[in-house]
Amino acid sequence: HGRRAAQIEVMTGPQAIADDSEAISGSRLCALVVDDSQAVREQLCDALRRMGIDSAPAQNAEEALSMIEQCRFDIAFLDVVMPGSDGYELCRDIRRNPHMRSMPVLMLTSRSSPFDRARGMLAGCDQYLTKPVGWEAFSRSVDKALSKSIRNDRRQLAARGYRS
């Protein structure tokens, strides 16, 4: 859709990494969306926007790692199959980063075998979703991941713009 490309934007963008977690408590939630398909990135960004979550798209693991070094994200969505480093390796890299280690990581992929799911869990992902994902399953997964990472503090999530 031509109109979709014109509407897609990185909302207010990710927050700068801060050592003081209080500094970001009132800032909007921001998601890192990593997928080599522009259409999928746009769909995810649109879905997240509906939930009150800003997003920053990356087309591959290298671009995502560069963004992670410069910005703080509240949640990440990773495709598994990408050129260069795959989503499993990217997830392992995120888990090795002290600033991002506790960030929820959701794998969103067309690979659905038990072996692929196990690889995702071994890489450190919090949830493994198989494409196509319906709105209900997607929103439930995001809600579960964010609630856990913010210790079920619904007021803090709402203060940061989240709409469940």
Backbone as JSON, one array per atom type, in Angstrom:
{
  "sequence": "HGRRAAQIEVMTGPQAIADDSEAISGSRLCALVVDDSQAVREQLCDALRRMGIDSAPAQNAEEALSMIEQCRFDIAFLDVVMPGSDGYELCRDIRRNPHMRSMPVLMLTSRSSPFDRARGMLAGCDQYLTKPVGWEAFSRSVDKALSKSIRNDRRQLAARGYRS",
  "N": [[0.84, -1.18, 0.0], [0.67, 2.11, -0.94], [0.05, 4.33, 0.67], [0.69, 3.45, 3.21], [3.5, 3.41, 3.39], [4.04, 6.12, 3.43], [2.97, 6.81, 5.87], [4.43, 5.47, 7.75], [6.72, 5.85, 10.31], [9.42, 6.49, 12.49], [8.38, 6.86, 15.56], [8.68, 8.82, 18.3], [11.14, 7.93, 18.71], [13.84, 5.91, 20.08], [14.91, 5.89, 23.52], [17.68, 7.61, 24.93], [20.39, 5.8, 26.31], [20.42, 5.51, 29.76], [21.96, 5.57, 32.93], [20.51, 5.88, 35.2], [17.57, 4.53, 36.04], [15.25, 5.82, 36.74], [15.23, 8.07, 35.21], [14.1, 7.36, 32.81], [11.58, 6.55, 33.4], [9.25, 8.02, 32.94], [9.22, 8.26, 30.24], [8.2, 7.48, 26.88], [7.35, 4.13, 25.9], [9.52, 2.1, 23.95], [10.15, 0.1, 21.14], [12.37, -2.19, 19.57], [12.47, -3.22, 16.32], [13.28, -5.79, 14.32], [13.72, -6.95, 11.18], [14.19, -8.32, 7.97], [12.35, -7.8, 6.03], [10.69, -5.13, 4.67], [7.91, -4.72, 4.6], [6.98, -6.33, 6.73], [8.29, -5.05, 8.87], [6.96, -2.58, 8.77], [4.3, -3.37, 9.31], [4.57, -4.38, 11.94], [5.45, -2.06, 13.28], [3.18, -0.44, 12.93], [1.27, -1.95, 14.38], [2.39, -1.84, 16.95], [2.29, 0.92, 17.39], [-0.46, 1.26, 17.66], [-0.72, 0.26, 20.16], [0.42, 2.14, 21.71], [3.17, 2.23, 21.73], [6.3, 3.34, 20.82], [8.48, 2.84, 17.99], [11.48, 1.53, 16.54], [12.78, 0.7, 13.57], [14.9, -1.88, 12.21], [16.83, -3.34, 9.63], [18.52, -5.49, 9.7], [20.71, -7.61, 11.7], [23.16, -6.36, 12.25], [22.62, -3.6, 11.94], [20.74, -3.37, 13.97], [22.3, -3.95, 16.27], [24.0, -1.74, 16.28], [22.14, 0.27, 16.8], [21.31, -0.51, 19.35], [23.59, -0.01, 20.83], [23.5, 2.72, 21.0], [21.03, 3.47, 21.98], [18.23, 3.0, 24.25], [15.98, 0.36, 24.62], [12.71, -0.95, 25.28], [11.6, -3.36, 24.62], [12.11, -6.01, 22.26], [11.69, -7.17, 18.93], [12.44, -9.84, 16.98], [13.25, -11.15, 13.82], [13.95, -14.43, 12.65], [15.21, -15.47, 10.32], [17.48, -13.85, 8.51], [19.63, -11.94, 6.35], [23.18, -12.25, 6.81], [24.0, -12.12, 10.25], [21.78, -14.21, 12.06], [18.53, -14.18, 13.72], [18.76, -15.66, 16.08], [21.47, -15.45, 16.8], [21.6, -12.68, 17.1], [19.89, -12.37, 19.28], [21.4, -13.68, 21.26], [23.56, -11.9, 21.33], [22.28, -9.62, 22.32], [21.6, -10.51, 24.87], [24.13, -10.65, 25.96], [24.79, -8.02, 26.27], [25.18, -5.68, 28.75], [23.47, -3.49, 29.18], [21.14, -4.21, 27.94], [20.4, -6.71, 28.69], [18.19, -7.52, 30.3], [16.0, -6.84, 28.79], [12.89, -7.67, 27.31], [12.71, -10.12, 24.74], [11.19, -10.97, 21.8], [10.8, -13.48, 19.51], [9.82, -13.46, 16.2], [8.71, -15.25, 13.72], [8.63, -17.26, 10.69], [9.42, -19.81, 11.04], [8.54, -22.75, 12.54], [9.09, -25.17, 13.76], [9.6, -27.56, 16.45], [12.34, -27.76, 16.98], [13.31, -25.26, 16.08], [11.95, -23.55, 17.85], [13.12, -24.39, 20.26], [15.77, -23.62, 19.78], [15.4, -20.86, 19.78], [14.65, -20.39, 22.46], [16.97, -21.3, 23.74], [18.72, -19.38, 22.81], [17.89, -17.28, 24.28], [15.47, -15.93, 24.03], [12.35, -14.5, 25.1], [9.79, -15.09, 24.26], [8.4, -16.99, 21.57], [7.05, -16.46, 18.61], [5.01, -17.52, 15.93], [4.76, -16.57, 12.56], [1.92, -16.25, 10.4], [0.9, -13.94, 12.92], [-1.92, -13.48, 14.84], [-3.84, -10.57, 15.89], [-4.81, -10.73, 18.58], [-3.18, -12.72, 19.82], [-0.7, -11.55, 19.43], [-0.93, -9.07, 20.84], [-1.41, -10.04, 23.43], [1.0, -11.37, 23.94], [2.86, -9.24, 23.87], [1.85, -7.72, 25.99], [2.22, -9.5, 28.14], [5.04, -9.77, 28.15], [5.93, -7.09, 28.58], [4.65, -6.5, 31.0], [5.89, -8.3, 32.73], [8.55, -7.37, 32.59], [8.34, -4.85, 33.68], [7.62, -5.38, 36.17], [4.87, -5.9, 36.67], [3.74, -3.37, 37.02], [1.26, -1.62, 36.3], [0.5, 1.05, 36.34], [2.88, 2.41, 35.79], [3.36, 1.48, 33.19], [1.13, 2.58, 31.86], [1.65, 5.3, 32.3], [3.77, 5.59, 30.63], [2.6, 5.56, 28.18], [1.46, 3.22, 27.27], [-1.07, 1.18, 25.87], [-3.1, -1.35, 26.56]],
  "CA": [[0.0, 0.0, 0.0], [1.46, 3.32, -1.04], [-0.19, 5.22, 1.79], [1.34, 2.92, 4.41], [4.89, 3.84, 3.42], [4.06, 7.53, 3.81], [2.56, 6.95, 7.26], [5.38, 4.81, 8.64], [7.77, 6.72, 10.81], [9.88, 6.15, 13.83], [7.61, 7.81, 16.35], [9.59, 9.77, 18.93], [12.44, 7.31, 18.72], [14.26, 5.27, 21.31], [15.46, 6.75, 24.55], [19.11, 7.47, 25.14], [20.71, 4.94, 27.45], [20.68, 6.25, 30.99], [22.27, 4.69, 34.04], [19.47, 6.06, 36.2], [16.32, 4.04, 35.45], [14.18, 6.8, 36.99], [15.24, 9.06, 34.14], [13.28, 6.93, 31.68], [10.31, 6.01, 33.87], [8.13, 8.75, 32.36], [9.36, 8.32, 28.8], [7.37, 6.52, 26.14], [7.92, 2.81, 25.61], [10.06, 2.01, 22.6], [10.48, -1.25, 20.7], [13.28, -2.42, 18.45], [11.83, -4.15, 15.38], [14.33, -6.23, 13.4], [13.23, -7.88, 10.16], [14.7, -7.92, 6.67], [11.22, -7.43, 5.17], [10.15, -3.8, 4.98], [6.47, -4.86, 4.85], [6.81, -6.84, 8.08], [8.67, -3.97, 9.79], [5.88, -1.6, 8.78], [3.15, -3.95, 10.02], [4.88, -4.41, 13.37], [5.46, -0.68, 13.79], [1.78, -0.02, 13.0], [0.63, -2.66, 15.5], [2.93, -1.28, 18.19], [1.76, 2.28, 17.52], [-1.82, 1.11, 18.19], [-0.6, -0.08, 21.58], [1.07, 3.24, 22.39], [4.59, 1.94, 21.82], [7.11, 3.85, 19.72], [9.3, 1.76, 17.45], [12.64, 1.85, 15.71], [13.02, -0.47, 12.71], [16.23, -2.22, 11.71], [16.64, -4.36, 8.6], [19.38, -6.64, 9.93], [21.29, -7.68, 13.05], [24.23, -5.37, 12.4], [21.97, -2.31, 12.16], [20.12, -3.43, 15.3], [23.34, -3.84, 17.29], [24.43, -0.35, 16.29], [21.09, 1.04, 17.48], [21.33, -0.9, 20.76], [24.72, 0.66, 21.47], [23.21, 4.14, 21.13], [19.69, 3.73, 22.49], [17.63, 2.04, 25.18], [14.69, -0.15, 24.17], [11.95, -1.65, 26.31], [11.24, -4.67, 24.1], [12.64, -6.21, 20.91], [11.06, -8.19, 18.08], [13.47, -10.29, 16.06], [13.02, -12.2, 12.84], [15.03, -15.42, 12.74], [15.91, -15.61, 9.04], [17.92, -12.56, 7.95], [20.98, -12.03, 5.8], [24.19, -11.98, 7.84], [23.67, -12.78, 11.51], [20.36, -14.5, 12.18], [17.87, -13.72, 14.94], [19.28, -16.38, 17.24], [22.75, -14.82, 17.16], [21.28, -11.34, 17.59], [19.34, -12.53, 20.63], [22.54, -13.97, 22.14], [24.31, -10.64, 21.47], [21.49, -8.76, 23.21], [21.72, -11.05, 26.23], [25.49, -10.37, 26.44], [24.92, -6.57, 26.47], [24.7, -5.39, 30.11], [22.38, -2.5, 29.15], [19.93, -4.76, 27.33], [20.24, -8.1, 29.12], [16.87, -7.81, 30.87], [14.95, -6.43, 27.86], [12.17, -8.8, 26.69], [12.97, -10.36, 23.32], [10.21, -11.85, 21.19], [11.12, -13.94, 18.16], [8.63, -13.45, 15.36], [9.29, -15.9, 12.55], [7.84, -18.28, 9.99], [9.94, -21.12, 11.43], [7.66, -23.2, 13.63], [9.39, -26.52, 14.25], [10.05, -27.63, 17.85], [13.77, -27.48, 16.99], [13.49, -23.81, 15.98], [11.51, -22.97, 19.12], [14.16, -24.69, 21.26], [16.91, -22.74, 19.48], [15.03, -19.52, 20.24], [14.73, -20.36, 23.92], [18.39, -21.42, 24.11], [19.36, -18.1, 22.5], [17.5, -16.34, 25.32], [14.25, -15.17, 23.78], [11.3, -14.66, 26.1], [8.65, -15.73, 23.6], [8.63, -17.37, 20.19], [5.77, -16.36, 17.91], [5.09, -17.97, 14.54], [4.0, -15.78, 11.59], [1.35, -14.96, 10.78], [0.4, -13.86, 14.28], [-3.14, -12.68, 14.95], [-3.78, -9.42, 16.79], [-5.01, -11.13, 19.98], [-1.98, -13.41, 20.3], [0.38, -10.56, 19.45], [-1.1, -8.12, 21.95], [-1.23, -10.8, 24.67], [2.44, -11.62, 24.11], [3.49, -7.96, 24.21], [1.4, -7.37, 27.33], [2.88, -10.4, 29.08], [6.47, -9.44, 28.2], [6.12, -5.78, 29.21], [4.21, -6.6, 32.4], [6.95, -8.99, 33.48], [9.77, -6.56, 32.67], [8.08, -3.67, 34.52], [7.16, -5.97, 37.43], [3.41, -5.77, 36.77], [3.37, -2.01, 37.42], [0.37, -1.11, 35.24], [0.5, 2.52, 36.35], [4.07, 2.85, 35.07], [3.14, 1.23, 31.77], [0.18, 3.59, 31.37], [2.33, 6.59, 32.32], [4.68, 5.6, 29.49], [1.82, 5.6, 26.95], [1.01, 1.88, 26.87], [-2.5, 0.87, 25.83], [-3.22, -2.81, 26.38]],
  "C": [[0.88, 1.24, 0.0], [1.28, 4.24, 0.16], [0.52, 4.75, 3.05], [2.77, 3.43, 4.5], [5.0, 5.3, 3.86], [3.74, 7.71, 5.29], [3.58, 6.35, 8.22], [6.45, 5.8, 9.02], [8.24, 6.16, 12.13], [9.28, 7.24, 14.7], [8.54, 8.83, 17.01], [10.96, 9.18, 19.09], [12.8, 6.71, 20.06], [14.88, 6.27, 22.27], [16.96, 6.54, 24.65], [19.35, 6.59, 26.36], [21.06, 5.82, 28.64], [20.98, 5.26, 32.09], [21.18, 4.75, 35.09], [18.13, 5.66, 35.59], [15.16, 5.0, 35.71], [14.1, 7.82, 35.86], [14.35, 8.65, 32.97], [11.89, 6.49, 32.11], [9.11, 6.75, 33.29], [8.18, 8.82, 30.85], [8.48, 7.26, 28.14], [8.11, 5.21, 25.95], [8.43, 2.8, 24.18], [10.51, 0.58, 22.31], [11.48, -1.22, 19.56], [12.64, -3.5, 17.59], [12.86, -4.52, 14.32], [13.78, -7.3, 12.46], [13.76, -7.41, 8.82], [13.6, -7.54, 5.68], [10.65, -6.08, 5.6], [8.66, -3.89, 5.31], [6.21, -5.35, 6.28], [7.18, -5.77, 9.11], [7.55, -2.95, 9.91], [4.66, -2.12, 9.53], [3.38, -3.97, 11.52], [4.86, -3.01, 13.97], [4.04, -0.14, 13.91], [1.07, -0.66, 14.19], [1.11, -2.09, 16.84], [2.41, 0.13, 18.44], [0.35, 2.23, 18.1], [-1.82, 0.82, 19.68], [0.09, 1.03, 22.38], [2.57, 3.06, 22.56], [5.3, 2.5, 20.59], [7.97, 2.7, 19.2], [10.43, 2.32, 16.61], [12.95, 0.62, 14.88], [14.48, -0.62, 12.32], [16.05, -3.36, 10.72], [17.54, -5.57, 8.76], [20.01, -6.56, 11.32], [22.36, -6.62, 13.26], [23.65, -3.98, 12.68], [21.35, -2.27, 13.56], [21.16, -3.28, 16.4], [23.88, -2.42, 17.4], [23.42, 0.51, 17.04], [21.08, 0.74, 18.98], [22.46, -0.21, 21.5], [24.41, 2.13, 21.76], [21.93, 4.43, 21.88], [19.24, 2.66, 23.48], [16.25, 1.66, 24.64], [14.03, -0.91, 25.3], [11.6, -3.07, 25.91], [11.8, -4.78, 22.68], [11.88, -7.33, 20.23], [12.09, -8.56, 17.02], [12.95, -11.34, 15.1], [14.17, -13.18, 12.98], [15.86, -15.41, 11.47], [16.19, -14.23, 8.47], [19.29, -12.77, 7.32], [22.0, -11.66, 6.86], [23.84, -12.76, 9.1], [22.17, -13.03, 11.59], [19.81, -14.01, 13.53], [18.36, -14.41, 16.2], [20.58, -15.73, 17.74], [22.51, -13.42, 17.71], [20.74, -11.4, 19.02], [20.47, -12.81, 21.62], [23.37, -12.7, 22.38], [23.59, -9.69, 22.42], [21.66, -9.23, 24.66], [23.12, -10.83, 26.82], [25.69, -8.89, 26.75], [24.36, -6.2, 27.85], [23.54, -4.39, 30.15], [21.06, -3.11, 28.68], [19.58, -6.16, 27.81], [18.83, -8.43, 29.59], [15.71, -7.42, 29.95], [14.23, -7.67, 27.31], [12.47, -8.89, 25.19], [11.93, -11.36, 22.83], [10.68, -12.19, 19.78], [9.81, -14.0, 17.39], [9.07, -14.0, 14.0], [8.33, -16.89, 11.91], [8.3, -19.68, 10.36], [9.2, -21.61, 12.67], [7.99, -24.57, 14.2], [9.8, -26.47, 15.73], [11.55, -27.33, 17.98], [14.03, -25.98, 16.96], [13.07, -23.11, 17.26], [12.55, -23.19, 20.21], [15.38, -23.81, 21.03], [16.64, -21.33, 19.96], [15.15, -19.39, 21.75], [16.18, -20.46, 24.4], [19.16, -20.12, 23.83], [18.99, -17.03, 23.52], [16.24, -15.55, 25.05], [13.2, -15.47, 24.85], [10.09, -15.37, 25.53], [9.0, -15.95, 22.15], [7.28, -17.4, 19.49], [5.95, -16.74, 16.45], [4.19, -17.1, 13.66], [3.08, -16.69, 10.8], [0.77, -15.03, 12.19], [-0.85, -12.98, 14.27], [-2.99, -11.58, 15.98], [-3.89, -9.83, 18.25], [-3.75, -11.79, 20.55], [-0.81, -12.43, 20.4], [0.25, -9.64, 20.66], [-0.96, -8.81, 23.3], [0.25, -11.02, 24.97], [3.19, -10.35, 24.51], [3.13, -7.58, 25.64], [2.12, -8.22, 28.38], [4.36, -10.02, 29.26], [6.71, -8.11, 28.91], [5.74, -5.82, 30.68], [5.3, -7.25, 33.25], [8.17, -8.08, 33.65], [9.58, -5.33, 33.55], [7.45, -4.12, 35.84], [5.68, -5.71, 37.7], [2.95, -4.4, 37.26], [2.57, -1.37, 36.28], [0.36, 0.41, 35.19], [1.72, 3.06, 35.6], [3.92, 2.63, 33.57], [2.21, 2.29, 31.17], [0.84, 4.97, 31.3], [3.29, 6.73, 31.13], [3.95, 5.44, 28.16], [1.23, 4.28, 26.51], [-0.5, 1.75, 26.95], [-2.64, -0.62, 25.56], [-4.51, -3.18, 25.7]]
}
